[in-house]
Short mmCIF file of C-alpha atoms in Angstrom, two decimals:
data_model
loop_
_atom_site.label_atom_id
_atom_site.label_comp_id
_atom_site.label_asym_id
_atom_site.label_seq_id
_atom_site.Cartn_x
_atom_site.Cartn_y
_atom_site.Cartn_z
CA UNK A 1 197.35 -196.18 -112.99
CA UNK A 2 199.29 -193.36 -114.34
CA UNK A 3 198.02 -191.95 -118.10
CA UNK A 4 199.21 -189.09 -119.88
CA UNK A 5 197.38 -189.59 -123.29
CA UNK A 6 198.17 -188.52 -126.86
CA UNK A 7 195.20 -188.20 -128.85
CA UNK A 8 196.52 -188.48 -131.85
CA UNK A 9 198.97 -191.36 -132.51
CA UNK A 10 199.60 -191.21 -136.65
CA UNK A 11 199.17 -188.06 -138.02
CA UNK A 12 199.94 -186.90 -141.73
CA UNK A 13 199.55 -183.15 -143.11
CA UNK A 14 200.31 -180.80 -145.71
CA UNK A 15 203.01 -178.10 -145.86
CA UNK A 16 201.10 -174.56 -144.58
CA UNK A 17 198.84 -176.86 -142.36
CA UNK A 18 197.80 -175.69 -138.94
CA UNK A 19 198.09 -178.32 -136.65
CA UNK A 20 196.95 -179.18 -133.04
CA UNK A 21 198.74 -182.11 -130.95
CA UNK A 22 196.73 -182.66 -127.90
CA UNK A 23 197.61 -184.47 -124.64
CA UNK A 24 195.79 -185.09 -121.71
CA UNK A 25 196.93 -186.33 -117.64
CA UNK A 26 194.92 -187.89 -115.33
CA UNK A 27 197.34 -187.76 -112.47
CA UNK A 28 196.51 -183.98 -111.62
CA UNK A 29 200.33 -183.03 -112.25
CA UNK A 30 200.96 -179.30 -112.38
CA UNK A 31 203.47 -179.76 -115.20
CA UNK A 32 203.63 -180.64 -118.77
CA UNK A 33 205.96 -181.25 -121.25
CA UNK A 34 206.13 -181.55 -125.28
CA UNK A 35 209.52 -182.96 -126.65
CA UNK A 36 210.23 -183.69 -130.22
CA UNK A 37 212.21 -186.85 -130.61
CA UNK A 38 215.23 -187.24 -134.11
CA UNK A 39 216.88 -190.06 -134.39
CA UNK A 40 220.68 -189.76 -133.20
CA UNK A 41 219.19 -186.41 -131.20
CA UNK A 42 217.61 -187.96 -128.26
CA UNK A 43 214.32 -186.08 -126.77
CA UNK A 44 214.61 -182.14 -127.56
CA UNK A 45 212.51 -180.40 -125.13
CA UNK A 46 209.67 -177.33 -127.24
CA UNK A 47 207.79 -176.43 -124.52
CA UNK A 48 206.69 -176.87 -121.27
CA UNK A 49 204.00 -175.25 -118.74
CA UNK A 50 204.05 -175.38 -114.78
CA UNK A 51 200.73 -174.39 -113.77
CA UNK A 52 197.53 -173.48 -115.75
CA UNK A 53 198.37 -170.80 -118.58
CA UNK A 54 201.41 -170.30 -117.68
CA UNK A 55 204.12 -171.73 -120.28
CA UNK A 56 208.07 -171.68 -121.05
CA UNK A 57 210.08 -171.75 -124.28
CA UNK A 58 212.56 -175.24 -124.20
CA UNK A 59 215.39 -175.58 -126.39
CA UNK A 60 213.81 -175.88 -129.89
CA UNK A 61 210.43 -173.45 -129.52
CA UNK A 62 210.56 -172.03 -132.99
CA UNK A 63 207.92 -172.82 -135.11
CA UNK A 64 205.89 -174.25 -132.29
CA UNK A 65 203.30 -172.80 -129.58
CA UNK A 66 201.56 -174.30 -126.68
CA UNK A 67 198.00 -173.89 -125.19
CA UNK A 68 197.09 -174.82 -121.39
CA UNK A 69 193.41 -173.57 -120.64
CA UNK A 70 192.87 -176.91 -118.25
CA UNK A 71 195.35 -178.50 -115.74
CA UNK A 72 194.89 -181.37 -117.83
CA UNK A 73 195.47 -180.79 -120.95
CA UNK A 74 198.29 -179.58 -122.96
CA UNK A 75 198.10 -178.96 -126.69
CA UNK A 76 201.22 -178.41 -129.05
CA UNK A 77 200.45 -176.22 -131.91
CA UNK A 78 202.10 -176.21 -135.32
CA UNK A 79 201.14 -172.52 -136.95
CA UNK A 80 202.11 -173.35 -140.35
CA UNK A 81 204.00 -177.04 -140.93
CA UNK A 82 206.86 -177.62 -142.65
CA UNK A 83 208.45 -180.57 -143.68
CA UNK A 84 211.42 -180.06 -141.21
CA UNK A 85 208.83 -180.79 -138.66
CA UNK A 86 207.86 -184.36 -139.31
CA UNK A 87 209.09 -186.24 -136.22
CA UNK A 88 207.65 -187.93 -133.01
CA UNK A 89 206.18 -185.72 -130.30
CA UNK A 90 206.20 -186.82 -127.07
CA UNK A 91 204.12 -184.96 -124.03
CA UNK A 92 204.87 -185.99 -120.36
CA UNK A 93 203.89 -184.71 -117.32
CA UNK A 94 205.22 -184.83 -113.61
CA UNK A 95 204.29 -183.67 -110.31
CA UNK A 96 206.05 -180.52 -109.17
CA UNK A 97 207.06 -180.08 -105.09
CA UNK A 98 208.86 -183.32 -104.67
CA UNK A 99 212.90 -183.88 -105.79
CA UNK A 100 213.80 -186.25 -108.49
CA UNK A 101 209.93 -186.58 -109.71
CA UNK A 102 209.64 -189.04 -112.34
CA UNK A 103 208.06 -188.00 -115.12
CA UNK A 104 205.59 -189.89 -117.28
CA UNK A 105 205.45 -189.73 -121.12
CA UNK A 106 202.38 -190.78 -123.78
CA UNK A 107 202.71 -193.09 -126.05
CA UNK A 108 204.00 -190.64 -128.63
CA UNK A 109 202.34 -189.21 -132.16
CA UNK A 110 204.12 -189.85 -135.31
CA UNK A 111 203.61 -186.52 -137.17
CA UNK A 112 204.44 -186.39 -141.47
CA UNK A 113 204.28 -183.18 -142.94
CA UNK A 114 204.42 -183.47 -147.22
CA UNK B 1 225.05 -176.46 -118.22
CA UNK B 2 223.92 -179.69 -118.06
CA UNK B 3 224.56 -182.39 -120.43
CA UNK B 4 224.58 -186.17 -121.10
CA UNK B 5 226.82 -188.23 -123.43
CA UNK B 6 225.72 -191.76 -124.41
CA UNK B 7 228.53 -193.69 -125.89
CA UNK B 8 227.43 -196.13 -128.20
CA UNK B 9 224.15 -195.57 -130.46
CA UNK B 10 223.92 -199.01 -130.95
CA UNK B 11 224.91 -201.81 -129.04
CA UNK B 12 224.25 -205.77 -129.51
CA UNK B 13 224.60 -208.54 -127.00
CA UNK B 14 223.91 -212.22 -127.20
CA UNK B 15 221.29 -213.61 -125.03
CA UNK B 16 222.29 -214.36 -121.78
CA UNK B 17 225.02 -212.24 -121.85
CA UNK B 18 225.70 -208.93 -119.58
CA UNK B 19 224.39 -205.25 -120.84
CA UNK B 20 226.17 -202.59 -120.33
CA UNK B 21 224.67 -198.89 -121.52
CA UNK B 22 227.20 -195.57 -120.94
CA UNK B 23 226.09 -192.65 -119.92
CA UNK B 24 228.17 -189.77 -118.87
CA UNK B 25 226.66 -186.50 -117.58
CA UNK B 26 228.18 -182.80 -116.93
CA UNK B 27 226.48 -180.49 -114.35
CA UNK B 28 227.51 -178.22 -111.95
CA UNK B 29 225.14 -179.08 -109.47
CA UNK B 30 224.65 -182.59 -107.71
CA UNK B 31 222.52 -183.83 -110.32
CA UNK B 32 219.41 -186.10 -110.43
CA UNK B 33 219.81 -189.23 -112.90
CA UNK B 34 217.35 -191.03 -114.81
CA UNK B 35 217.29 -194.32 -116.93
CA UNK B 36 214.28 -194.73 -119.66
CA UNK B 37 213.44 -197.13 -122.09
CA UNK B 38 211.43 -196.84 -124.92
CA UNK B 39 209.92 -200.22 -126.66
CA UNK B 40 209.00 -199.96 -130.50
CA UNK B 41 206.14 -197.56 -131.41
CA UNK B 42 205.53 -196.86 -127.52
CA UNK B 43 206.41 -193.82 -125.54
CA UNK B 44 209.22 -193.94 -122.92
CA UNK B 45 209.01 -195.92 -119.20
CA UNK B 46 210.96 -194.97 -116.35
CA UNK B 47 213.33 -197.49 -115.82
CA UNK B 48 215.35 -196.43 -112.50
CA UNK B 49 216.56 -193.44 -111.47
CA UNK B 50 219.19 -191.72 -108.48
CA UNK B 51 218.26 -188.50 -106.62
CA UNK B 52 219.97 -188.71 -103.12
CA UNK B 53 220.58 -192.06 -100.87
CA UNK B 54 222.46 -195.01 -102.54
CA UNK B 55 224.52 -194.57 -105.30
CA UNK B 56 223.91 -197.98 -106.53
CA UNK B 57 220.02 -197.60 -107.69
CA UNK B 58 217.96 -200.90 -108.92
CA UNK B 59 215.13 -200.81 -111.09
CA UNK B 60 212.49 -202.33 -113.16
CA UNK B 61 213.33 -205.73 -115.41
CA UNK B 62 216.15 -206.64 -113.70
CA UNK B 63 218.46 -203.45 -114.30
CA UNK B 64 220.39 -201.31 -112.20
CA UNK B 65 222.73 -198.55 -112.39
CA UNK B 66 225.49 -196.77 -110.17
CA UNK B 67 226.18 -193.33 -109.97
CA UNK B 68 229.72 -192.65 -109.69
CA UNK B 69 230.31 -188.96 -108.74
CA UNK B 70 234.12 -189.16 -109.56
CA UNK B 71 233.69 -190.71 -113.25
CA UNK B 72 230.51 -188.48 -113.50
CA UNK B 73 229.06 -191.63 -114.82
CA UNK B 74 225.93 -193.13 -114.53
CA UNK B 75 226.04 -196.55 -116.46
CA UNK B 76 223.10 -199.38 -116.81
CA UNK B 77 223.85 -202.81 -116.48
CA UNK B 78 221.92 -206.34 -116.07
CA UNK B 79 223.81 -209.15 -115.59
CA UNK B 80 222.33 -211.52 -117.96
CA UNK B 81 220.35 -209.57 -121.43
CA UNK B 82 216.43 -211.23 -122.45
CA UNK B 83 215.49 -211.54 -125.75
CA UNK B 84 212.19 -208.96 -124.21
CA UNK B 85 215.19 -206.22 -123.23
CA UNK B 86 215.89 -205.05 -127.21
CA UNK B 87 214.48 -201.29 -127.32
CA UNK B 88 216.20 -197.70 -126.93
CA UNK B 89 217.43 -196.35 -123.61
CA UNK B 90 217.96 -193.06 -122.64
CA UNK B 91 219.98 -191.21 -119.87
CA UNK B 92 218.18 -188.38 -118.97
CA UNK B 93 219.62 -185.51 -116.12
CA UNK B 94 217.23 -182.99 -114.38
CA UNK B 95 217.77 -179.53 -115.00
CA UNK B 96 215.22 -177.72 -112.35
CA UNK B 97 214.15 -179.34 -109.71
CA UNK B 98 210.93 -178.09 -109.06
CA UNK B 99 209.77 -178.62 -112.83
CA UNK B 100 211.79 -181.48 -113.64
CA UNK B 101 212.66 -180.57 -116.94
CA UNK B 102 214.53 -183.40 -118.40
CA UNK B 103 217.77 -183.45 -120.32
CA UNK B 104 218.06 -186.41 -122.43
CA UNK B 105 220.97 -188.23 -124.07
CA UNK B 106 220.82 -189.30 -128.28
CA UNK B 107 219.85 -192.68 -127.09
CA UNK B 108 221.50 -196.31 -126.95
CA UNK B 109 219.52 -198.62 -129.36
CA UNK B 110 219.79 -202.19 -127.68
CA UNK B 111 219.34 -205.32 -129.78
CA UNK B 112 219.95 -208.78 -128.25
CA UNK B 113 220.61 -211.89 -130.39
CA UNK B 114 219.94 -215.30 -129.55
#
């Protein structure tokens, strides 16, 4: 069965923090995704990578960098939180090569920054 | 550029009675559509989608959707709304389509009363 796992489902931290969202795939998909989702905003996309390393700025990247060392994993990284940056993060992956792949999303972390 | 308009942010139907979520899209290529929901606390699940073929596109739980090049609409219906249906849905369009990135719609929060 499909998994893209979010390590970290509740997650509360302080102003200045450093903090690392990690997701993993099991489904061997070359690409990865982190969106941040606002209510009456939808899913805004940060990042996303489409092969090992390799990495592209989404709509929102400010304030937010990415880390893909492994095929599997894909880590979101806050440098220094701020409060404007409590949301839900969402990572998905999807299989590249094919049109109209679906694309698979955790279960989400809730992230508070105070 | 791509986009997607969602009319409604909330929407509330009686049991039994027929759903209908909006979702309008702009692109200036043939696009690739997508239908998610997203249950309380969970992350999002693929609920249909078009790419090429039949315009009139079934999915999972008894929804489907029709893509309607003319209207540049893409709207969900089922026929007869479960108490088990209440959650979010989101339109989504592809932007690339080798990585799939995904552009979403603000969401249509669904509640069904009995």
């Amino acid at each position: 069965d499909v998994k893209v796992t979010q390590s970290s489902r509740y997650l509360v931290k302080r102003t200045g923090e450093k903090v690392f969202l990690e997701c993993v795939q099991d489904m061997d998909h070359e690409n990865m995704f982190w969106y941040r989702q606002d209510p009456g905003l939808g899913l805004r996309l940060i990042y996303f990578s489409y092969d090992v390393k390799m990495k592209e700025k989404g709509d929102i990247p400010e304030g937010y960098s990415v880390s893909r060392e492994k095929k599997e994993r894909f880590s979101l990284i806050l440098e220094s939180a701020s409060t404007n940056q409590t949301s839900m993060y969402l990572c998905a992956s999807s299989q590249t090569g094919e049109t109209g792949n679906t694309i698979y999303f955790g279960e989400g972390s809730w992230l508070t920054v105070v | 550029a791509q986009s997607v308009t969602q009319l409604g942010s909330h929407v509330s139907v009686s049991e039994g009675a027929l759903v209908l979520l909006r979702c309008n899209y702009s692109s200036s290529v043939p696009p690739y559509l997508f239908w998610y929901v997203q249950y309380p606390n969970q992350g999002l699940q693929l609920l249909l989608k078009y790419t090429t073929g039949a315009t009139l596109v079934k999915g999972i739980n008894g929804f489907e959707a029709e893509f309607k090049k003319s209207e540049t609409s893409f709207h969900l219906t089922k026929p007869s709304a479960h108490m088990s249906d209440a959650a979010e849905y989101f339109c989504a369009v592809s932007l690339l389509r080798g990585y799939n990135k995904l552009i979403f719609g603000a969401g249509t929060r669904l509640a069904v009363h009995p």
